[in-house]
PDB file of C-alpha atoms in Angstrom:
ATOM      1  CA  GLY F   1       0.000   0.000   0.000  1.00 56.00           C
ATOM      2  CA  ALA F   2       0.995   3.640  -0.196  1.00 81.00           C
ATOM      3  CA  GLY F   3       3.413   4.947   2.366  1.00 93.00           C
ATOM      4  CA  VAL F   4       3.655   8.370   3.957  1.00 96.00           C
ATOM      5  CA  SER F   5       3.876  11.086   1.330  1.00 97.00           C
ATOM      6  CA  GLN F   6       5.080  14.653   1.694  1.00 98.00           C
ATOM      7  CA  SER F   7       4.943  17.694  -0.521  1.00 97.00           C
ATOM      8  CA  PRO F   8       6.699  19.598  -1.761  1.00 97.00           C
ATOM      9  CA  ARG F   9       9.872  17.520  -1.780  1.00 97.00           C
ATOM     10  CA  TYR F  10      11.991  20.660  -2.063  1.00 97.00           C
ATOM     11  CA  LYS F  11      11.220  24.221  -1.051  1.00 98.00           C
ATOM     12  CA  VAL F  12      13.374  27.298  -1.373  1.00 98.00           C
ATOM     13  CA  ALA F  13      12.196  30.321   0.577  1.00 98.00           C
ATOM     14  CA  LYS F  14      13.618  33.762   1.035  1.00 98.00           C
ATOM     15  CA  ARG F  15      14.228  34.788   4.597  1.00 97.00           C
ATOM     16  CA  GLY F  16      11.032  36.205   6.047  1.00 97.00           C
ATOM     17  CA  GLN F  17       8.659  34.236   3.835  1.00 98.00           C
ATOM     18  CA  ASP F  18       6.047  31.845   5.192  1.00 98.00           C
ATOM     19  CA  VAL F  19       6.048  28.197   4.100  1.00 98.00           C
ATOM     20  CA  ALA F  20       3.576  25.329   4.406  1.00 98.00           C
ATOM     21  CA  LEU F  21       4.658  21.698   4.268  1.00 98.00           C
ATOM     22  CA  ARG F  22       2.145  18.919   3.746  1.00 98.00           C
ATOM     23  CA  CYS F  23       2.054  15.358   5.036  1.00 98.00           C
ATOM     24  CA  ASP F  24      -0.276  12.559   3.943  1.00 98.00           C
ATOM     25  CA  PRO F  25       0.036   9.723   6.456  1.00 97.00           C
ATOM     26  CA  ILE F  26      -0.603   6.064   5.760  1.00 95.00           C
ATOM     27  CA  SER F  27      -4.339   5.528   5.488  1.00 93.00           C
ATOM     28  CA  GLY F  28      -5.849   4.605   8.832  1.00 91.00           C
ATOM     29  CA  HIS F  29      -2.866   5.706  10.890  1.00 93.00           C
ATOM     30  CA  VAL F  30      -4.045   7.537  13.964  1.00 93.00           C
ATOM     31  CA  SER F  31      -0.742   8.972  15.155  1.00 94.00           C
ATOM     32  CA  LEU F  32       1.277  11.531  13.213  1.00 96.00           C
ATOM     33  CA  PHE F  33       4.656  13.033  14.022  1.00 96.00           C
ATOM     34  CA  TRP F  34       6.804  15.820  12.612  1.00 98.00           C
ATOM     35  CA  TYR F  35      10.587  15.800  12.887  1.00 97.00           C
ATOM     36  CA  GLN F  36      13.338  18.186  11.843  1.00 97.00           C
ATOM     37  CA  GLN F  37      16.574  16.720  10.467  1.00 96.00           C
ATOM     38  CA  ALA F  38      19.582  18.981  10.162  1.00 94.00           C
ATOM     39  CA  LEU F  39      22.340  18.042   7.730  1.00 91.00           C
ATOM     40  CA  GLY F  40      24.361  15.096   9.026  1.00 89.00           C
ATOM     41  CA  GLN F  41      22.216  14.652  12.112  1.00 92.00           C
ATOM     42  CA  GLY F  42      19.457  12.375  13.299  1.00 93.00           C
ATOM     43  CA  PRO F  43      15.847  13.533  13.230  1.00 95.00           C
ATOM     44  CA  GLU F  44      14.614  15.626  16.151  1.00 95.00           C
ATOM     45  CA  PHE F  45      11.033  15.473  17.401  1.00 94.00           C
ATOM     46  CA  LEU F  46       8.852  18.516  16.778  1.00 97.00           C
ATOM     47  CA  THR F  47       5.235  17.595  17.462  1.00 96.00           C
ATOM     48  CA  TYR F  48       2.730  14.726  17.784  1.00 94.00           C
ATOM     49  CA  PHE F  49      -0.922  14.341  16.818  1.00 95.00           C
ATOM     50  CA  GLN F  50      -3.394  11.671  17.765  1.00 93.00           C
ATOM     51  CA  ASN F  51      -6.197  12.032  15.234  1.00 94.00           C
ATOM     52  CA  GLU F  52      -6.873  15.793  15.089  1.00 96.00           C
ATOM     53  CA  ALA F  53      -5.591  16.512  18.586  1.00 95.00           C
ATOM     54  CA  GLN F  54      -2.101  17.932  18.934  1.00 96.00           C
ATOM     55  CA  LEU F  55      -1.021  16.201  22.112  1.00 93.00           C
ATOM     56  CA  ASP F  56       2.595  17.306  22.214  1.00 93.00           C
ATOM     57  CA  LYS F  57       4.275  20.317  20.644  1.00 94.00           C
ATOM     58  CA  SER F  58       7.219  20.477  22.993  1.00 94.00           C
ATOM     59  CA  GLY F  59       9.765  20.151  20.195  1.00 94.00           C
ATOM     60  CA  LEU F  60       8.647  23.139  18.130  1.00 97.00           C
ATOM     61  CA  PRO F  61      11.642  25.500  18.228  1.00 95.00           C
ATOM     62  CA  SER F  62       9.715  28.750  18.316  1.00 95.00           C
ATOM     63  CA  ASP F  63       6.258  30.241  18.006  1.00 96.00           C
ATOM     64  CA  ARG F  64       6.959  30.707  14.293  1.00 98.00           C
ATOM     65  CA  PHE F  65       6.297  26.992  13.892  1.00 98.00           C
ATOM     66  CA  PHE F  66       2.707  25.811  13.783  1.00 97.00           C
ATOM     67  CA  ALA F  67       1.219  22.418  12.898  1.00 98.00           C
ATOM     68  CA  GLU F  68      -2.339  21.315  12.322  1.00 98.00           C
ATOM     69  CA  ARG F  69      -4.277  18.196  11.395  1.00 97.00           C
ATOM     70  CA  PRO F  70      -7.873  19.444  11.281  1.00 96.00           C
ATOM     71  CA  GLU F  71      -9.597  16.276  10.062  1.00 94.00           C
ATOM     72  CA  GLY F  72      -7.298  13.738  11.622  1.00 92.00           C
ATOM     73  CA  SER F  73      -5.645  12.786   8.347  1.00 94.00           C
ATOM     74  CA  VAL F  74      -3.514  15.230   6.339  1.00 97.00           C
ATOM     75  CA  SER F  75      -1.253  17.473   8.372  1.00 98.00           C
ATOM     76  CA  THR F  76       0.421  20.773   7.567  1.00 98.00           C
ATOM     77  CA  LEU F  77       3.507  22.217   9.199  1.00 98.00           C
ATOM     78  CA  LYS F  78       3.689  25.971   8.772  1.00 98.00           C
ATOM     79  CA  ILE F  79       6.732  28.106   9.404  1.00 98.00           C
ATOM     80  CA  GLN F  80       6.237  31.836   9.537  1.00 98.00           C
ATOM     81  CA  ARG F  81       8.923  34.436   8.802  1.00 98.00           C
ATOM     82  CA  THR F  82      11.489  31.788   7.884  1.00 98.00           C
ATOM     83  CA  GLN F  83      15.057  32.181   9.097  1.00 97.00           C
ATOM     84  CA  GLN F  84      18.249  30.604   7.767  1.00 96.00           C
ATOM     85  CA  GLU F  85      18.454  28.317  10.776  1.00 96.00           C
ATOM     86  CA  ASP F  86      15.139  26.771   9.670  1.00 97.00           C
ATOM     87  CA  SER F  87      16.932  25.164   6.717  1.00 97.00           C
ATOM     88  CA  ALA F  88      16.610  21.415   7.234  1.00 97.00           C
ATOM     89  CA  VAL F  89      14.713  18.355   6.078  1.00 97.00           C
ATOM     90  CA  TYR F  90      11.274  18.135   7.652  1.00 98.00           C
ATOM     91  CA  LEU F  91      10.101  14.565   8.088  1.00 98.00           C
ATOM     92  CA  CYS F  92       6.617  13.329   8.778  1.00 98.00           C
ATOM     93  CA  ALA F  93       5.939   9.914  10.294  1.00 96.00           C
ATOM     94  CA  SER F  94       2.757   8.038  11.075  1.00 95.00           C
ATOM     95  CA  SER F  95       1.849   5.149  13.307  1.00 92.00           C
ATOM     96  CA  LEU F  96      -1.127   2.823  13.280  1.00 89.00           C
ATOM     97  CA  ASN F  97      -2.627   3.606  16.642  1.00 75.00           C
ATOM     98  CA  ARG F  98      -1.803   4.874  20.049  1.00 71.00           C
ATOM     99  CA  ASP F  99      -0.859   1.490  21.422  1.00 66.00           C
ATOM    100  CA  ARG F 100       1.618   0.954  18.619  1.00 60.00           C
ATOM    101  CA  ALA F 101       2.875   4.509  18.589  1.00 64.00           C
ATOM    102  CA  TYR F 102       6.380   3.153  18.777  1.00 79.00           C
ATOM    103  CA  GLU F 103       6.484   1.819  15.208  1.00 89.00           C
ATOM    104  CA  GLN F 104       6.745   4.984  13.192  1.00 93.00           C
ATOM    105  CA  TYR F 105       6.891   5.011   9.402  1.00 94.00           C
ATOM    106  CA  PHE F 106       8.550   7.991   7.787  1.00 96.00           C
ATOM    107  CA  GLY F 107       7.859   9.892   4.606  1.00 97.00           C
ATOM    108  CA  PRO F 108      10.594  11.077   2.206  1.00 96.00           C
ATOM    109  CA  GLY F 109      10.797  14.520   3.784  1.00 97.00           C
ATOM    110  CA  THR F 110      10.695  18.077   2.531  1.00 98.00           C
ATOM    111  CA  ARG F 111      14.063  19.763   2.144  1.00 97.00           C
ATOM    112  CA  LEU F 112      13.657  23.434   3.078  1.00 98.00           C
ATOM    113  CA  THR F 113      16.359  25.883   2.106  1.00 98.00           C
ATOM    114  CA  VAL F 114      16.053  29.437   3.371  1.00 98.00           C
ATOM    115  CA  THR F 115      18.182  31.934   1.460  1.00 96.00           C
TER     116      THR F 115
ATOM    117  CA  GLY L   1      19.082  15.649  29.178  1.00 72.00           C
ATOM    118  CA  GLU L   2      18.638  12.270  27.562  1.00 80.00           C
ATOM    119  CA  ASN L   3      20.906  11.433  24.674  1.00 91.00           C
ATOM    120  CA  VAL L   4      21.900   8.572  22.418  1.00 96.00           C
ATOM    121  CA  GLU L   5      25.496   8.122  21.301  1.00 96.00           C
ATOM    122  CA  GLN L   6      26.223   6.146  18.143  1.00 97.00           C
ATOM    123  CA  HIS L   7      29.512   4.723  16.877  1.00 97.00           C
ATOM    124  CA  PRO L   8      31.202   4.606  14.479  1.00 97.00           C
ATOM    125  CA  SER L   9      30.194   7.608  12.396  1.00 97.00           C
ATOM    126  CA  THR L  10      31.477   5.903   9.249  1.00 98.00           C
ATOM    127  CA  LEU L  11      32.085   2.244   8.525  1.00 98.00           C
ATOM    128  CA  SER L  12      33.498   0.605   5.419  1.00 98.00           C
ATOM    129  CA  VAL L  13      33.349  -3.163   4.968  1.00 97.00           C
ATOM    130  CA  GLN L  14      34.011  -5.566   2.150  1.00 97.00           C
ATOM    131  CA  GLU L  15      31.010  -7.223   0.566  1.00 97.00           C
ATOM    132  CA  GLY L  16      30.195 -10.388   2.467  1.00 97.00           C
ATOM    133  CA  ASP L  17      31.728  -9.206   5.729  1.00 97.00           C
ATOM    134  CA  SER L  18      29.747  -8.293   8.834  1.00 98.00           C
ATOM    135  CA  ALA L  19      29.039  -4.779  10.101  1.00 98.00           C
ATOM    136  CA  VAL L  20      28.340  -3.760  13.682  1.00 98.00           C
ATOM    137  CA  ILE L  21      26.997  -0.416  14.842  1.00 98.00           C
ATOM    138  CA  LYS L  22      26.765   0.418  18.532  1.00 98.00           C
ATOM    139  CA  CYS L  23      24.609   2.829  20.500  1.00 98.00           C
ATOM    140  CA  THR L  24      24.416   3.822  24.129  1.00 97.00           C
ATOM    141  CA  TYR L  25      21.539   5.625  25.801  1.00 96.00           C
ATOM    142  CA  SER L  26      21.191   7.549  29.013  1.00 94.00           C
ATOM    143  CA  ASP L  27      17.490   7.314  29.908  1.00 91.00           C
ATOM    144  CA  SER L  28      17.003   4.228  32.053  1.00 90.00           C
ATOM    145  CA  ALA L  29      13.262   4.412  31.375  1.00 90.00           C
ATOM    146  CA  SER L  30      13.726   3.918  27.613  1.00 91.00           C
ATOM    147  CA  ASN L  31      11.923   0.739  26.581  1.00 90.00           C
ATOM    148  CA  TYR L  32      11.853   0.709  22.797  1.00 92.00           C
ATOM    149  CA  PHE L  33      14.816   0.814  20.423  1.00 95.00           C
ATOM    150  CA  PRO L  34      14.244   1.031  16.654  1.00 95.00           C
ATOM    151  CA  TRP L  35      16.865   1.061  13.928  1.00 97.00           C
ATOM    152  CA  TYR L  36      16.371   3.005  10.726  1.00 97.00           C
ATOM    153  CA  LYS L  37      18.116   2.902   7.360  1.00 98.00           C
ATOM    154  CA  GLN L  38      18.186   6.132   5.391  1.00 96.00           C
ATOM    155  CA  GLU L  39      19.227   6.242   1.762  1.00 95.00           C
ATOM    156  CA  LEU L  40      20.153   9.446   0.019  1.00 91.00           C
ATOM    157  CA  GLY L  41      17.139  11.651  -0.579  1.00 88.00           C
ATOM    158  CA  LYS L  42      14.753   9.320   1.222  1.00 91.00           C
ATOM    159  CA  GLY L  43      13.138   9.161   4.621  1.00 93.00           C
ATOM    160  CA  PRO L  44      14.296   6.758   7.325  1.00 95.00           C
ATOM    161  CA  GLN L  45      13.068   3.201   6.863  1.00 96.00           C
ATOM    162  CA  LEU L  46      12.402   1.030   9.911  1.00 95.00           C
ATOM    163  CA  ILE L  47      14.492  -2.128   9.554  1.00 97.00           C
ATOM    164  CA  ILE L  48      14.309  -3.739  12.972  1.00 96.00           C
ATOM    165  CA  ASP L  49      13.347  -2.873  16.517  1.00 94.00           C
ATOM    166  CA  ILE L  50      13.637  -4.327  19.986  1.00 94.00           C
ATOM    167  CA  ARG L  51      11.788  -3.820  23.219  1.00 90.00           C
ATOM    168  CA  SER L  52      13.345  -3.731  26.647  1.00 86.00           C
ATOM    169  CA  ASN L  53      12.010  -7.122  27.701  1.00 84.00           C
ATOM    170  CA  VAL L  54      14.005  -8.850  24.960  1.00 83.00           C
ATOM    171  CA  GLY L  55      17.771  -9.277  24.722  1.00 91.00           C
ATOM    172  CA  GLU L  56      18.128 -10.147  21.063  1.00 94.00           C
ATOM    173  CA  LYS L  57      16.073 -10.124  17.896  1.00 94.00           C
ATOM    174  CA  LYS L  58      16.943 -11.418  14.469  1.00 96.00           C
ATOM    175  CA  ASP L  59      15.486 -10.918  10.999  1.00 94.00           C
ATOM    176  CA  GLN L  60      17.371 -12.690   8.226  1.00 96.00           C
ATOM    177  CA  ARG L  61      20.756 -10.919   7.911  1.00 97.00           C
ATOM    178  CA  ILE L  62      19.959  -8.296  10.530  1.00 98.00           C
ATOM    179  CA  ALA L  63      20.072  -8.700  14.298  1.00 98.00           C
ATOM    180  CA  VAL L  64      19.854  -6.336  17.233  1.00 98.00           C
ATOM    181  CA  THR L  65      21.098  -6.969  20.777  1.00 97.00           C
ATOM    182  CA  LEU L  66      20.195  -5.032  23.890  1.00 96.00           C
ATOM    183  CA  ASN L  67      22.027  -4.832  27.202  1.00 95.00           C
ATOM    184  CA  LYS L  68      19.755  -2.937  29.565  1.00 93.00           C
ATOM    185  CA  THR L  69      22.194  -2.990  32.440  1.00 93.00           C
ATOM    186  CA  ALA L  70      24.898  -1.330  30.400  1.00 94.00           C
ATOM    187  CA  LYS L  71      22.377   0.772  28.468  1.00 95.00           C
ATOM    188  CA  HIS L  72      23.681  -0.177  25.075  1.00 95.00           C
ATOM    189  CA  PHE L  73      22.312  -1.833  21.981  1.00 97.00           C
ATOM    190  CA  SER L  74      23.868  -2.892  18.713  1.00 98.00           C
ATOM    191  CA  LEU L  75      22.922  -3.587  15.116  1.00 98.00           C
ATOM    192  CA  HIS L  76      24.586  -6.508  13.365  1.00 98.00           C
ATOM    193  CA  ILE L  77      24.416  -6.983   9.616  1.00 98.00           C
ATOM    194  CA  THR L  78      25.878 -10.206   8.263  1.00 97.00           C
ATOM    195  CA  GLU L  79      26.845 -11.053   4.679  1.00 97.00           C
ATOM    196  CA  THR L  80      26.739  -7.401   3.712  1.00 98.00           C
ATOM    197  CA  GLN L  81      25.743  -6.426   0.187  1.00 97.00           C
ATOM    198  CA  PRO L  82      26.308  -3.193  -1.752  1.00 96.00           C
ATOM    199  CA  GLU L  83      22.636  -2.311  -1.327  1.00 96.00           C
ATOM    200  CA  ASP L  84      23.184  -2.207   2.431  1.00 97.00           C
ATOM    201  CA  SER L  85      25.156   1.013   1.886  1.00 98.00           C
ATOM    202  CA  ALA L  86      23.233   3.827   3.588  1.00 98.00           C
ATOM    203  CA  VAL L  87      23.119   5.865   6.783  1.00 97.00           C
ATOM    204  CA  TYR L  88      21.850   3.915   9.779  1.00 98.00           C
ATOM    205  CA  PHE L  89      20.254   5.569  12.807  1.00 98.00           C
ATOM    206  CA  CYS L  90      19.544   4.061  16.175  1.00 98.00           C
ATOM    207  CA  ALA L  91      16.912   5.565  18.433  1.00 96.00           C
ATOM    208  CA  ALA L  92      15.620   5.137  21.953  1.00 95.00           C
ATOM    209  CA  SER L  93      12.194   5.995  23.245  1.00 91.00           C
ATOM    210  CA  LYS L  94      12.161   8.792  25.770  1.00 87.00           C
ATOM    211  CA  GLY L  95      10.854   7.116  28.874  1.00 79.00           C
ATOM    212  CA  GLY L  96       7.919   4.972  27.891  1.00 73.00           C
ATOM    213  CA  THR L  97       6.702   7.473  25.330  1.00 82.00           C
ATOM    214  CA  TYR L  98       6.417   7.784  21.568  1.00 86.00           C
ATOM    215  CA  LYS L  99       9.235  10.338  21.487  1.00 88.00           C
ATOM    216  CA  TYR L 100      12.401   9.027  19.909  1.00 91.00           C
ATOM    217  CA  ILE L 101      15.878  10.293  20.638  1.00 93.00           C
ATOM    218  CA  PHE L 102      18.001   9.515  17.613  1.00 95.00           C
ATOM    219  CA  GLY L 103      21.698   8.847  17.409  1.00 96.00           C
ATOM    220  CA  THR L 104      23.848  10.865  15.029  1.00 94.00           C
ATOM    221  CA  GLY L 105      23.975   8.156  12.377  1.00 97.00           C
ATOM    222  CA  THR L 106      26.515   5.761  10.869  1.00 98.00           C
ATOM    223  CA  ARG L 107      27.381   5.949   7.201  1.00 98.00           C
ATOM    224  CA  LEU L 108      27.930   2.365   6.060  1.00 98.00           C
ATOM    225  CA  LYS L 109      29.763   1.680   2.817  1.00 98.00           C
ATOM    226  CA  VAL L 110      29.857  -1.849   1.487  1.00 97.00           C
ATOM    227  CA  LEU L 111      32.667  -2.215  -1.005  1.00 95.00           C
ATOM    228  CA  ALA L 112      32.088  -4.623  -3.889  1.00 89.00           C
TER     229      ALA L 112
END
């Protein structure tokens, strides 16, 4: 079946612009996660949704970062007034249900470059 | 804070040889340890995982061992093939939660 998909795959933004990154989780997956992966590093947790509820946003680096999942399926990560330090790959992962939240399946990521 | 250390950062092996990647973690409450393979331009792919009530798990050429007392776990790949070349990440759950703390990755090169 289809895996996690993300769009766009690449995004170039000028400093100060707003960006929106989309994630389509695996159909039926209740849990959804966003991660940030800097070059040469492992992914770092940003936020977690269970259905439409954002249960944990402790990893969001600043109030310029905002995530939503209004219908419990597709999710959007929005970054306002982008800064150069926001340049990274943004990964989305989904998991079947709360009890199996540990097994997370990742999408291909969106590479954001802020110039 | 909690962290996961991963070694080595790069590893080159001849095709057919074995590869071992080691990780240590600091959070004694961690109870789930996945391993991911990431190829260039792709997202991490779950290849094997282990829970804290198990000491070893095997899946064909891949095995993971866990030593809870020493807080370390290892990935073993036997009979390596060129297609095993990728970056491998270990991770540990933060406490008993869904949050992963990832290691810094190991770039594995399998030389034909």
